[in-house]
Amino acid sequence: MIAILKYNAGNTRSVLNALNSLGYEACISDDPVQLQAADKVIFPGVGEAGTAMAYLKARQLDQVIRALKQPVLGICLGMQLLCAHSEEGDTAGIGIFDNQVKRFPPGLLVPHMGWNNLENTSGALFKDLGQSADFYFVHTYYATQGVATVATTDYILPFSAALQKDNFYAVQFHPEKSAQTGLTLLENFLDL
Amino acid sequence: MLKKRIIPCLDINNGRTVKGIRFENLVDAGDPVALAKRYMEEGADELVFLDITATHERRTTLTEWVSLVAAAINIPFTVGGGIHSLATAARVIEAGADKLSINSAALANPDLISNIAAQFGTQCVTVAIDTDYIDGTWKVFSHGGRKATKWSAVDWAKAAEQCGAGEILLTSMQGDGTRFGFSLEITEAVAAAINIPVIASGGAGRPEDFAQVFTQTRATGALAASVFHFGSIAIPDLKQYLKSKNISIR
């Protein structure tokens, strides 16, 4: 079973629709037992970091997520909450990745919204996707680059488009909204 | 590099896609779910659905077709028409829309923009502006182009941004359905005045019109309906053409 984390900043419906179109069943859950028992866990997110993190902490879901041993995929805010710290609401993250999450400096339109290509991709998530696939992004804050960076994107500055460490995977873009390319990436994650 | 967006628009009337000329003479253009899927497969970057009869008939947007569309496609889509309260906005988001487009309701009550932005984020709120060139100014119209307002297009776009709009969908009523090209001057004037993305709409007839709006204005998206519905421009050909003009396209 695939579990999609249920919390106050979820775009859970879109993720569930994408999984269904790939022929997978999934549950939307905030039950620690169900999350621990799942084969894969997806940690989606559209919302504000401080509010979302407070919600997770109040339910000890931050500790549940940190202790997961199966493959976990953070998406957008989910990725940012897996980092060490976010400038958005001066929020301490779950800290799987030691990257910092910062607000885009002035330069171009913010949020960074629309289709943009990846660079410097490596690892299992990007199998069959080539070196510069386009994905759909919508975000105002970005994760800095670091040892866990497995893809970058350039907008105002180069930032981490994807991270990976041990069983934790994370993407800044929305694979569930990125047409066939996004479905291929989700399938790569589900095949892990 | 961030790509320019090609955005087919599906006007919805009683659950069917329709297309008119200058907002009138509606012609049936097919089943929205089937069309949406076809556009996604052809390479559309986003879709916009507008329930064009919603406001003046005071119907609420049909969340049933929104859920059907959400289940059928996995590219971002915007829903507009009849979203006049936070409660309706929440229902449409819940049904699976990524963004909401508000027009007459935002003009009547600009707080609606702030309220939706506060709840769901500014990236969720597209303010649609219908404008026509009357007596030397680009005036804003509400109620599907039927009612003149006190606003000029530039001033209303700025006010909407202040309230928390994340994007402006600017429709030139002069151009709408005529295929004489986008209204470049007002598109650039609005895009230059604000710091949120502008989608140009109204008048697309030829691939050259798309190239012009992307090279001569700061619009980051171009929306069209009839040229796509009735097949005079195929999206893959259009994207190939724009790439050949060195425009950044997915």
CSV table of C-alpha atoms in Angstrom, one decimal:
chain,number,residue,atom,x,y,z
A,1,MET,CA,0.0,0.0,0.0
A,2,ILE,CA,1.1,3.5,-0.8
A,3,ALA,CA,0.3,6.2,1.9
A,4,ILE,CA,-0.2,9.8,1.1
A,5,LEU,CA,0.4,11.9,4.3
A,6,LYS,CA,-2.8,13.8,5.3
A,7,TYR,CA,-2.2,17.1,6.9
A,8,ASN,CA,-3.3,20.8,6.7
A,9,ALA,CA,-1.2,21.6,3.6
A,10,GLY,CA,-1.9,18.7,1.3
A,11,ASN,CA,-2.6,18.7,-2.4
A,12,THR,CA,-3.5,15.1,-1.7
A,13,ARG,CA,-6.3,14.8,-4.3
A,14,SER,CA,-4.0,15.6,-7.2
A,15,VAL,CA,-1.4,13.1,-6.0
A,16,LEU,CA,-4.1,10.5,-5.5
A,17,ASN,CA,-5.5,11.1,-9.0
A,18,ALA,CA,-2.0,10.8,-10.6
A,19,LEU,CA,-1.4,7.5,-8.7
A,20,ASN,CA,-4.8,6.2,-9.8
A,21,SER,CA,-4.0,7.0,-13.4
A,22,LEU,CA,-0.9,4.9,-13.1
A,23,GLY,CA,-3.0,2.0,-11.8
A,24,TYR,CA,-2.0,2.3,-8.1
A,25,GLU,CA,-4.2,2.4,-5.1
A,26,ALA,CA,-3.2,4.7,-2.2
A,27,CYS,CA,-4.6,5.7,1.2
A,28,ILE,CA,-4.6,9.2,2.6
A,29,SER,CA,-3.6,8.9,6.2
A,30,ASP,CA,-2.2,10.6,9.3
A,31,ASP,CA,-2.3,7.4,11.3
A,32,PRO,CA,1.3,6.6,12.4
A,33,VAL,CA,0.7,2.8,12.3
A,34,GLN,CA,-0.7,3.0,8.7
A,35,LEU,CA,2.2,5.3,7.7
A,36,GLN,CA,4.8,2.9,9.2
A,37,ALA,CA,3.3,-0.1,7.5
A,38,ALA,CA,3.1,1.5,4.0
A,39,ASP,CA,5.4,0.3,1.2
A,40,LYS,CA,6.0,3.9,0.1
A,41,VAL,CA,5.0,7.2,1.7
A,42,ILE,CA,4.3,10.4,-0.3
A,43,PHE,CA,4.6,13.7,1.6
A,44,PRO,CA,2.9,16.3,-0.6
A,45,GLY,CA,2.3,20.0,0.2
A,46,VAL,CA,0.9,23.3,-0.9
A,47,GLY,CA,0.8,25.9,1.8
A,48,GLU,CA,2.7,27.8,4.4
A,49,ALA,CA,5.7,26.2,6.1
A,50,GLY,CA,5.2,27.5,9.7
A,51,THR,CA,1.5,26.5,9.9
A,52,ALA,CA,2.2,23.1,8.3
A,53,MET,CA,5.1,22.3,10.6
A,54,ALA,CA,3.1,23.3,13.7
A,55,TYR,CA,0.3,21.0,12.6
A,56,LEU,CA,2.8,18.1,12.1
A,57,LYS,CA,4.5,18.7,15.4
A,58,ALA,CA,1.3,18.9,17.4
A,59,ARG,CA,0.6,15.3,16.2
A,60,GLN,CA,4.2,14.1,16.5
A,61,LEU,CA,4.0,13.4,12.8
A,62,ASP,CA,7.5,15.0,12.4
A,63,GLN,CA,8.9,12.2,14.5
A,64,VAL,CA,6.9,9.6,12.6
A,65,ILE,CA,8.3,10.9,9.3
A,66,ARG,CA,11.9,11.1,10.5
A,67,ALA,CA,11.8,7.4,11.6
A,68,LEU,CA,10.3,6.0,8.3
A,69,LYS,CA,12.5,3.3,6.7
A,70,GLN,CA,10.7,2.8,3.4
A,71,PRO,CA,11.1,5.1,0.4
A,72,VAL,CA,9.6,8.6,1.1
A,73,LEU,CA,8.9,11.2,-1.5
A,74,GLY,CA,8.5,14.8,-0.5
A,75,ILE,CA,6.8,17.1,-3.0
A,76,CYS,CA,7.1,21.0,-3.0
A,77,LEU,CA,6.3,22.1,0.6
A,78,GLY,CA,6.9,18.5,1.6
A,79,MET,CA,10.4,18.7,0.3
A,80,GLN,CA,11.0,22.0,2.1
A,81,LEU,CA,9.8,20.6,5.4
A,82,LEU,CA,12.3,17.8,5.1
A,83,CYS,CA,15.1,20.4,5.0
A,84,ALA,CA,16.9,21.8,8.1
A,85,HIS,CA,15.2,25.2,8.2
A,86,SER,CA,12.9,27.5,6.2
A,87,GLU,CA,12.9,31.3,6.1
A,88,GLU,CA,9.2,31.1,5.7
A,89,GLY,CA,7.8,31.7,9.2
A,90,ASP,CA,11.4,31.1,10.5
A,91,THR,CA,10.5,27.4,10.7
A,92,ALA,CA,12.7,24.5,11.9
A,93,GLY,CA,12.3,21.6,9.5
A,94,ILE,CA,12.3,17.8,10.0
A,95,GLY,CA,16.0,17.9,9.1
A,96,ILE,CA,16.5,14.9,6.9
A,97,PHE,CA,18.4,17.1,4.5
A,98,ASP,CA,20.8,19.8,5.8
A,99,ASN,CA,19.7,22.2,3.0
A,100,GLN,CA,18.4,25.7,3.9
A,101,VAL,CA,15.1,27.0,2.5
A,102,LYS,CA,15.3,30.6,1.5
A,103,ARG,CA,13.0,33.2,-0.2
A,104,PHE,CA,13.9,34.0,-3.9
A,105,PRO,CA,15.8,37.3,-4.1
A,106,PRO,CA,14.3,40.0,-6.3
A,107,GLY,CA,15.1,39.5,-10.0
A,108,LEU,CA,12.2,37.9,-11.8
A,109,LEU,CA,8.5,37.3,-11.1
A,110,VAL,CA,7.9,35.4,-7.9
A,111,PRO,CA,6.5,32.8,-7.4
A,112,HIS,CA,8.5,30.8,-9.8
A,113,MET,CA,5.5,29.4,-11.6
A,114,GLY,CA,5.3,27.3,-14.7
A,115,TRP,CA,7.4,24.7,-16.6
A,116,ASN,CA,11.1,24.7,-16.2
A,117,ASN,CA,13.8,22.3,-17.0
A,118,LEU,CA,16.1,20.3,-14.7
A,119,GLU,CA,19.9,20.2,-14.9
A,120,ASN,CA,22.6,18.0,-13.4
A,121,THR,CA,20.2,15.1,-12.7
A,122,SER,CA,21.4,11.9,-11.2
A,123,GLY,CA,19.8,8.9,-9.5
A,124,ALA,CA,16.9,6.5,-9.8
A,125,LEU,CA,14.1,9.1,-9.9
A,126,PHE,CA,15.3,10.4,-13.3
A,127,LYS,CA,15.5,7.1,-15.1
A,128,ASP,CA,14.3,7.4,-18.7
A,129,LEU,CA,13.8,11.2,-18.3
A,130,GLY,CA,17.0,12.5,-20.1
A,131,GLN,CA,19.1,15.3,-18.7
A,132,SER,CA,16.8,18.4,-19.1
A,133,ALA,CA,13.2,17.3,-18.7
A,134,ASP,CA,10.6,20.0,-18.0
A,135,PHE,CA,8.5,19.9,-14.8
A,136,TYR,CA,5.8,22.2,-13.4
A,137,PHE,CA,6.9,24.4,-10.5
A,138,VAL,CA,5.0,26.8,-8.2
A,139,HIS,CA,7.0,28.2,-5.3
A,140,THR,CA,8.3,31.3,-3.6
A,141,TYR,CA,11.0,29.7,-1.4
A,142,TYR,CA,13.8,27.4,-2.7
A,143,ALA,CA,16.2,24.9,-1.2
A,144,THR,CA,19.9,25.7,-1.4
A,145,GLN,CA,22.3,23.2,-3.1
A,146,GLY,CA,24.1,20.7,-1.0
A,147,VAL,CA,25.5,17.1,-0.9
A,148,ALA,CA,21.9,15.7,-1.2
A,149,THR,CA,21.1,17.6,-4.4
A,150,VAL,CA,20.3,15.3,-7.3
A,151,ALA,CA,18.9,17.8,-9.7
A,152,THR,CA,19.1,21.6,-10.1
A,153,THR,CA,17.0,24.2,-11.8
A,154,ASP,CA,17.9,27.8,-12.6
A,155,TYR,CA,15.5,30.6,-11.8
A,156,ILE,CA,17.0,33.8,-10.5
A,157,LEU,CA,19.7,31.5,-9.2
A,158,PRO,CA,20.4,27.7,-9.3
A,159,PHE,CA,18.6,25.8,-6.6
A,160,SER,CA,17.9,22.2,-5.6
A,161,ALA,CA,15.1,20.8,-7.8
A,162,ALA,CA,15.5,17.4,-6.2
A,163,LEU,CA,17.2,15.9,-3.1
A,164,GLN,CA,18.0,12.4,-2.1
A,165,LYS,CA,19.5,10.9,1.0
A,166,ASP,CA,19.1,7.2,2.1
A,167,ASN,CA,15.4,6.3,1.7
A,168,PHE,CA,14.3,10.0,1.5
A,169,TYR,CA,13.6,11.5,-2.0
A,170,ALA,CA,12.2,15.0,-2.5
A,171,VAL,CA,11.3,17.2,-5.5
A,172,GLN,CA,10.5,20.9,-5.6
A,173,PHE,CA,8.3,20.6,-8.7
A,174,HIS,CA,4.9,18.9,-8.9
A,175,PRO,CA,5.2,15.5,-10.7
A,176,GLU,CA,1.5,15.0,-10.2
A,177,LYS,CA,1.0,18.1,-12.5
A,178,SER,CA,3.8,17.5,-14.9
A,179,ALA,CA,2.0,15.5,-17.6
A,180,GLN,CA,3.7,12.3,-18.8
A,181,THR,CA,7.1,13.4,-17.6
A,182,GLY,CA,5.7,13.7,-14.0
A,183,LEU,CA,4.0,10.3,-14.2
A,184,THR,CA,7.3,8.7,-15.3
A,185,LEU,CA,9.1,10.2,-12.3
A,186,LEU,CA,6.3,8.9,-10.0
A,187,GLU,CA,6.6,5.5,-11.5
A,188,ASN,CA,10.4,5.6,-11.0
A,189,PHE,CA,9.7,6.3,-7.3
A,190,LEU,CA,7.1,3.6,-7.0
A,191,ASP,CA,9.5,1.1,-8.6
A,192,LEU,CA,12.2,1.7,-5.9
B,1,MET,CA,14.8,28.3,-18.4
B,2,LEU,CA,11.2,29.1,-17.5
B,3,LYS,CA,8.9,28.3,-20.5
B,4,LYS,CA,6.2,30.5,-22.0
B,5,ARG,CA,2.8,28.8,-21.5
B,6,ILE,CA,0.3,27.8,-24.2
B,7,ILE,CA,-3.1,27.7,-22.5
B,8,PRO,CA,-6.3,26.4,-24.3
B,9,CYS,CA,-9.4,27.8,-22.7
B,10,LEU,CA,-12.6,25.9,-22.5
B,11,ASP,CA,-15.7,28.0,-22.0
B,12,ILE,CA,-18.3,25.9,-20.3
B,13,ASN,CA,-22.1,26.2,-20.7
B,14,ASN,CA,-24.3,23.6,-19.0
B,15,GLY,CA,-21.4,21.2,-18.8
B,16,ARG,CA,-20.4,21.5,-22.6
B,17,THR,CA,-17.6,23.4,-24.2
B,18,VAL,CA,-18.8,26.4,-26.2
B,19,LYS,CA,-17.2,29.1,-28.2
B,20,GLY,CA,-18.7,32.5,-29.3
B,21,ILE,CA,-17.6,35.6,-31.1
B,22,ARG,CA,-17.2,38.6,-28.9
B,23,PHE,CA,-18.8,36.8,-26.0
B,24,GLU,CA,-22.0,36.0,-28.1
B,25,ASN,CA,-23.4,33.5,-30.6
B,26,LEU,CA,-22.3,30.4,-28.7
B,27,VAL,CA,-21.4,27.3,-30.8
B,28,ASP,CA,-21.0,23.8,-29.3
B,29,ALA,CA,-17.4,22.7,-29.2
B,30,GLY,CA,-17.5,19.3,-27.4
B,31,ASP,CA,-17.2,17.4,-24.1
B,32,PRO,CA,-14.8,19.3,-21.8
B,33,VAL,CA,-13.2,16.1,-20.3
B,34,ALA,CA,-12.4,14.6,-23.7
B,35,LEU,CA,-11.1,18.0,-25.0
B,36,ALA,CA,-9.0,18.6,-21.8
B,37,LYS,CA,-7.4,15.2,-22.2
B,38,ARG,CA,-6.7,15.7,-25.9
B,39,TYR,CA,-5.1,19.1,-25.2
B,40,MET,CA,-2.9,17.7,-22.4
B,41,GLU,CA,-1.7,14.9,-24.7
B,42,GLU,CA,-1.0,17.5,-27.5
B,43,GLY,CA,1.3,19.5,-25.1
B,44,ALA,CA,-0.9,22.2,-23.6
B,45,ASP,CA,1.0,23.6,-20.6
B,46,GLU,CA,-2.1,24.5,-18.5
B,47,LEU,CA,-5.9,24.7,-19.1
B,48,VAL,CA,-8.4,27.3,-18.1
B,49,PHE,CA,-12.1,26.5,-17.7
B,50,LEU,CA,-14.6,29.4,-17.6
B,51,ASP,CA,-18.2,28.8,-16.8
B,52,ILE,CA,-19.3,31.7,-18.9
B,53,THR,CA,-22.9,31.8,-18.0
B,54,ALA,CA,-22.4,31.4,-14.3
B,55,THR,CA,-22.4,35.0,-12.9
B,56,HIS,CA,-25.5,36.5,-14.5
B,57,GLU,CA,-27.6,33.3,-14.1
B,58,ARG,CA,-26.2,33.1,-10.5
B,59,ARG,CA,-25.4,29.4,-10.8
B,60,THR,CA,-22.5,28.0,-8.9
B,61,THR,CA,-19.7,26.3,-10.8
B,62,LEU,CA,-20.4,22.7,-11.3
B,63,THR,CA,-18.0,20.9,-9.1
B,64,GLU,CA,-18.9,17.6,-10.7
B,65,TRP,CA,-17.2,18.4,-14.0
B,66,VAL,CA,-14.3,19.9,-12.1
B,67,SER,CA,-13.7,16.5,-10.3
B,68,LEU,CA,-14.0,14.7,-13.6
B,69,VAL,CA,-11.4,16.9,-15.2
B,70,ALA,CA,-9.1,16.6,-12.2
B,71,ALA,CA,-9.2,12.8,-12.5
B,72,ALA,CA,-8.6,12.9,-16.2
B,73,ILE,CA,-5.7,15.2,-16.6
B,74,ASN,CA,-2.4,15.9,-14.7
B,75,ILE,CA,-1.5,19.4,-15.8
B,76,PRO,CA,-2.5,22.5,-13.8
B,77,PHE,CA,-5.9,23.9,-14.5
B,78,THR,CA,-7.8,27.0,-13.5
B,79,VAL,CA,-11.6,27.2,-13.0
B,80,GLY,CA,-13.6,30.4,-13.2
B,81,GLY,CA,-17.2,31.4,-13.3
B,82,GLY,CA,-19.6,31.8,-10.4
B,83,ILE,CA,-16.9,31.9,-7.7
B,84,HIS,CA,-18.3,34.6,-5.5
B,85,SER,CA,-17.5,33.4,-2.0
B,86,LEU,CA,-14.7,31.8,0.0
B,87,ALA,CA,-17.0,28.7,0.4
B,88,THR,CA,-17.5,28.2,-3.3
B,89,ALA,CA,-13.7,28.7,-3.8
B,90,ALA,CA,-13.0,26.0,-1.2
B,91,ARG,CA,-15.4,23.6,-3.0
B,92,VAL,CA,-13.8,24.1,-6.4
B,93,ILE,CA,-10.3,23.7,-4.9
B,94,GLU,CA,-11.5,20.6,-3.0
B,95,ALA,CA,-12.9,19.2,-6.3
B,96,GLY,CA,-9.3,19.4,-7.7
B,97,ALA,CA,-8.8,22.8,-9.4
B,98,ASP,CA,-5.3,24.2,-9.0
B,99,LYS,CA,-6.2,27.8,-9.4
B,100,LEU,CA,-9.4,29.9,-9.3
B,101,SER,CA,-10.2,32.7,-11.7
B,102,ILE,CA,-12.4,35.4,-10.4
B,103,ASN,CA,-13.8,38.3,-12.4
B,104,SER,CA,-17.1,40.1,-11.6
B,105,ALA,CA,-17.0,38.9,-8.0
B,106,ALA,CA,-13.6,40.4,-7.5
B,107,LEU,CA,-14.7,43.7,-9.0
B,108,ALA,CA,-17.8,43.8,-6.7
B,109,ASN,CA,-15.8,42.7,-3.7
B,110,PRO,CA,-12.0,43.0,-3.9
B,111,ASP,CA,-11.7,41.4,-0.4
B,112,LEU,CA,-12.6,38.1,-2.0
B,113,ILE,CA,-9.1,38.1,-3.6
B,114,SER,CA,-7.4,38.6,-0.3
B,115,ASN,CA,-9.6,36.1,1.5
B,116,ILE,CA,-8.9,33.3,-1.1
B,117,ALA,CA,-5.2,34.2,-1.1
B,118,ALA,CA,-5.0,34.1,2.7
B,119,GLN,CA,-6.6,30.7,2.7
B,120,PHE,CA,-5.1,28.9,-0.3
B,121,GLY,CA,-2.1,31.1,-1.3
B,122,THR,CA,-1.7,33.8,-3.9
B,123,GLN,CA,-0.6,31.2,-6.5
B,124,CYS,CA,-4.2,30.0,-6.4
B,125,VAL,CA,-5.9,33.3,-7.3
B,126,THR,CA,-6.1,34.4,-11.0
B,127,VAL,CA,-8.0,37.7,-11.5
B,128,ALA,CA,-9.6,37.7,-15.0
B,129,ILE,CA,-9.9,41.1,-16.5
B,130,ASP,CA,-12.1,41.7,-19.6
B,131,THR,CA,-11.2,45.0,-21.2
B,132,ASP,CA,-12.3,46.9,-24.3
B,133,TYR,CA,-10.9,50.1,-25.9
B,134,ILE,CA,-13.6,52.8,-25.5
B,135,ASP,CA,-13.2,56.5,-25.9
B,136,GLY,CA,-9.4,56.3,-25.8
B,137,THR,CA,-9.0,54.1,-22.7
B,138,TRP,CA,-8.9,50.4,-22.0
B,139,LYS,CA,-11.9,50.0,-19.7
B,140,VAL,CA,-12.7,47.0,-17.5
B,141,PHE,CA,-16.0,45.3,-18.0
B,142,SER,CA,-17.8,42.9,-15.7
B,143,HIS,CA,-20.6,40.3,-16.1
B,144,GLY,CA,-19.1,38.6,-19.1
B,145,GLY,CA,-18.4,41.9,-20.9
B,146,ARG,CA,-21.9,43.3,-20.4
B,147,LYS,CA,-21.3,45.9,-17.8
B,148,ALA,CA,-18.8,48.8,-17.9
B,149,THR,CA,-16.9,49.5,-14.6
B,150,LYS,CA,-15.1,52.6,-13.3
B,151,TRP,CA,-11.7,50.9,-13.7
B,152,SER,CA,-9.0,51.1,-16.4
B,153,ALA,CA,-7.3,47.8,-17.1
B,154,VAL,CA,-3.9,48.9,-15.7
B,155,ASP,CA,-5.4,50.4,-12.5
B,156,TRP,CA,-7.5,47.3,-11.8
B,157,ALA,CA,-4.6,44.9,-12.4
B,158,LYS,CA,-2.5,46.9,-9.9
B,159,ALA,CA,-5.3,46.9,-7.4
B,160,ALA,CA,-5.8,43.2,-7.8
B,161,GLU,CA,-2.1,42.5,-7.3
B,162,GLN,CA,-2.2,44.6,-4.1
B,163,CYS,CA,-5.1,42.5,-2.9
B,164,GLY,CA,-3.2,39.3,-3.4
B,165,ALA,CA,-3.8,38.1,-6.9
B,166,GLY,CA,-1.2,35.7,-8.1
B,167,GLU,CA,-1.8,36.1,-11.8
B,168,ILE,CA,-3.8,38.2,-14.3
B,169,LEU,CA,-5.8,36.8,-17.2
B,170,LEU,CA,-6.2,39.7,-19.5
B,171,THR,CA,-8.9,39.4,-22.2
B,172,SER,CA,-9.2,42.0,-24.9
B,173,MET,CA,-12.9,42.0,-25.8
B,174,GLN,CA,-12.0,43.6,-29.2
B,175,GLY,CA,-10.0,40.6,-30.1
B,176,ASP,CA,-12.1,37.8,-28.5
B,177,GLY,CA,-13.1,35.3,-31.1
B,178,THR,CA,-12.0,37.4,-34.1
B,179,ARG,CA,-8.6,35.9,-34.7
B,180,PHE,CA,-7.1,39.3,-35.6
B,181,GLY,CA,-4.2,38.9,-33.1
B,182,PHE,CA,-3.7,39.7,-29.4
B,183,SER,CA,-4.0,43.3,-28.3
B,184,LEU,CA,-0.3,43.9,-27.7
B,185,GLU,CA,-0.4,47.4,-26.4
B,186,ILE,CA,-2.7,46.8,-23.4
B,187,THR,CA,-1.1,43.4,-22.7
B,188,GLU,CA,2.4,45.1,-22.4
B,189,ALA,CA,1.0,48.0,-20.4
B,190,VAL,CA,-0.6,45.7,-17.8
B,191,ALA,CA,2.4,43.3,-17.7
B,192,ALA,CA,4.8,46.2,-17.2
B,193,ALA,CA,2.8,47.7,-14.4
B,194,ILE,CA,2.7,44.6,-12.1
B,195,ASN,CA,5.0,41.9,-10.7
B,196,ILE,CA,2.8,38.9,-11.2
B,197,PRO,CA,2.4,36.9,-14.4
B,198,VAL,CA,0.0,38.0,-17.2
B,199,ILE,CA,-1.8,35.6,-19.5
B,200,ALA,CA,-2.8,37.3,-22.8
B,201,SER,CA,-6.1,36.4,-24.2
B,202,GLY,CA,-8.4,37.4,-27.0
B,203,GLY,CA,-7.7,37.4,-30.7
B,204,ALA,CA,-5.3,34.5,-31.4
B,205,GLY,CA,-5.7,33.5,-35.0
B,206,ARG,CA,-2.3,32.5,-36.4
B,207,PRO,CA,1.0,31.1,-34.9
B,208,GLU,CA,2.6,34.5,-35.6
B,209,ASP,CA,0.1,36.1,-33.1
B,210,PHE,CA,1.6,33.9,-30.3
B,211,ALA,CA,5.1,34.7,-31.4
B,212,GLN,CA,4.3,38.4,-31.3
B,213,VAL,CA,2.7,38.4,-27.9
B,214,PHE,CA,5.7,36.5,-26.4
B,215,THR,CA,8.4,38.7,-28.1
B,216,GLN,CA,6.6,42.1,-28.0
B,217,THR,CA,5.1,41.9,-24.5
B,218,ARG,CA,6.0,40.6,-21.1
B,219,ALA,CA,3.0,38.1,-21.0
B,220,THR,CA,4.2,34.7,-19.9
B,221,GLY,CA,1.2,32.8,-21.1
B,222,ALA,CA,-1.1,33.0,-24.1
B,223,LEU,CA,-4.6,31.7,-24.0
B,224,ALA,CA,-6.8,30.8,-26.9
B,225,ALA,CA,-10.0,28.8,-27.6
B,226,SER,CA,-11.5,28.8,-31.1
B,227,VAL,CA,-8.2,28.2,-33.0
B,228,PHE,CA,-7.6,25.0,-30.9
B,229,HIS,CA,-11.3,23.8,-30.6
B,230,PHE,CA,-11.9,24.1,-34.3
B,231,GLY,CA,-8.5,22.8,-35.3
B,232,SER,CA,-7.1,25.7,-37.3
B,233,ILE,CA,-3.9,25.6,-35.1
B,234,ALA,CA,-2.6,22.3,-33.7
B,235,ILE,CA,-0.7,22.7,-30.4
B,236,PRO,CA,2.3,20.5,-31.4
B,237,ASP,CA,2.7,22.6,-34.7
B,238,LEU,CA,2.4,25.8,-32.7
B,239,LYS,CA,5.0,24.8,-30.2
B,240,GLN,CA,7.4,23.7,-32.9
B,241,TYR,CA,6.9,27.0,-34.7
B,242,LEU,CA,7.6,29.0,-31.5
B,243,LYS,CA,10.7,27.0,-30.8
B,244,SER,CA,11.9,27.8,-34.3
B,245,LYS,CA,11.6,31.5,-33.4
B,246,ASN,CA,13.8,30.9,-30.3
B,247,ILE,CA,11.0,31.3,-27.9
B,248,SER,CA,11.4,29.3,-24.7
B,249,ILE,CA,8.7,26.6,-25.0
B,250,ARG,CA,8.3,23.1,-23.4
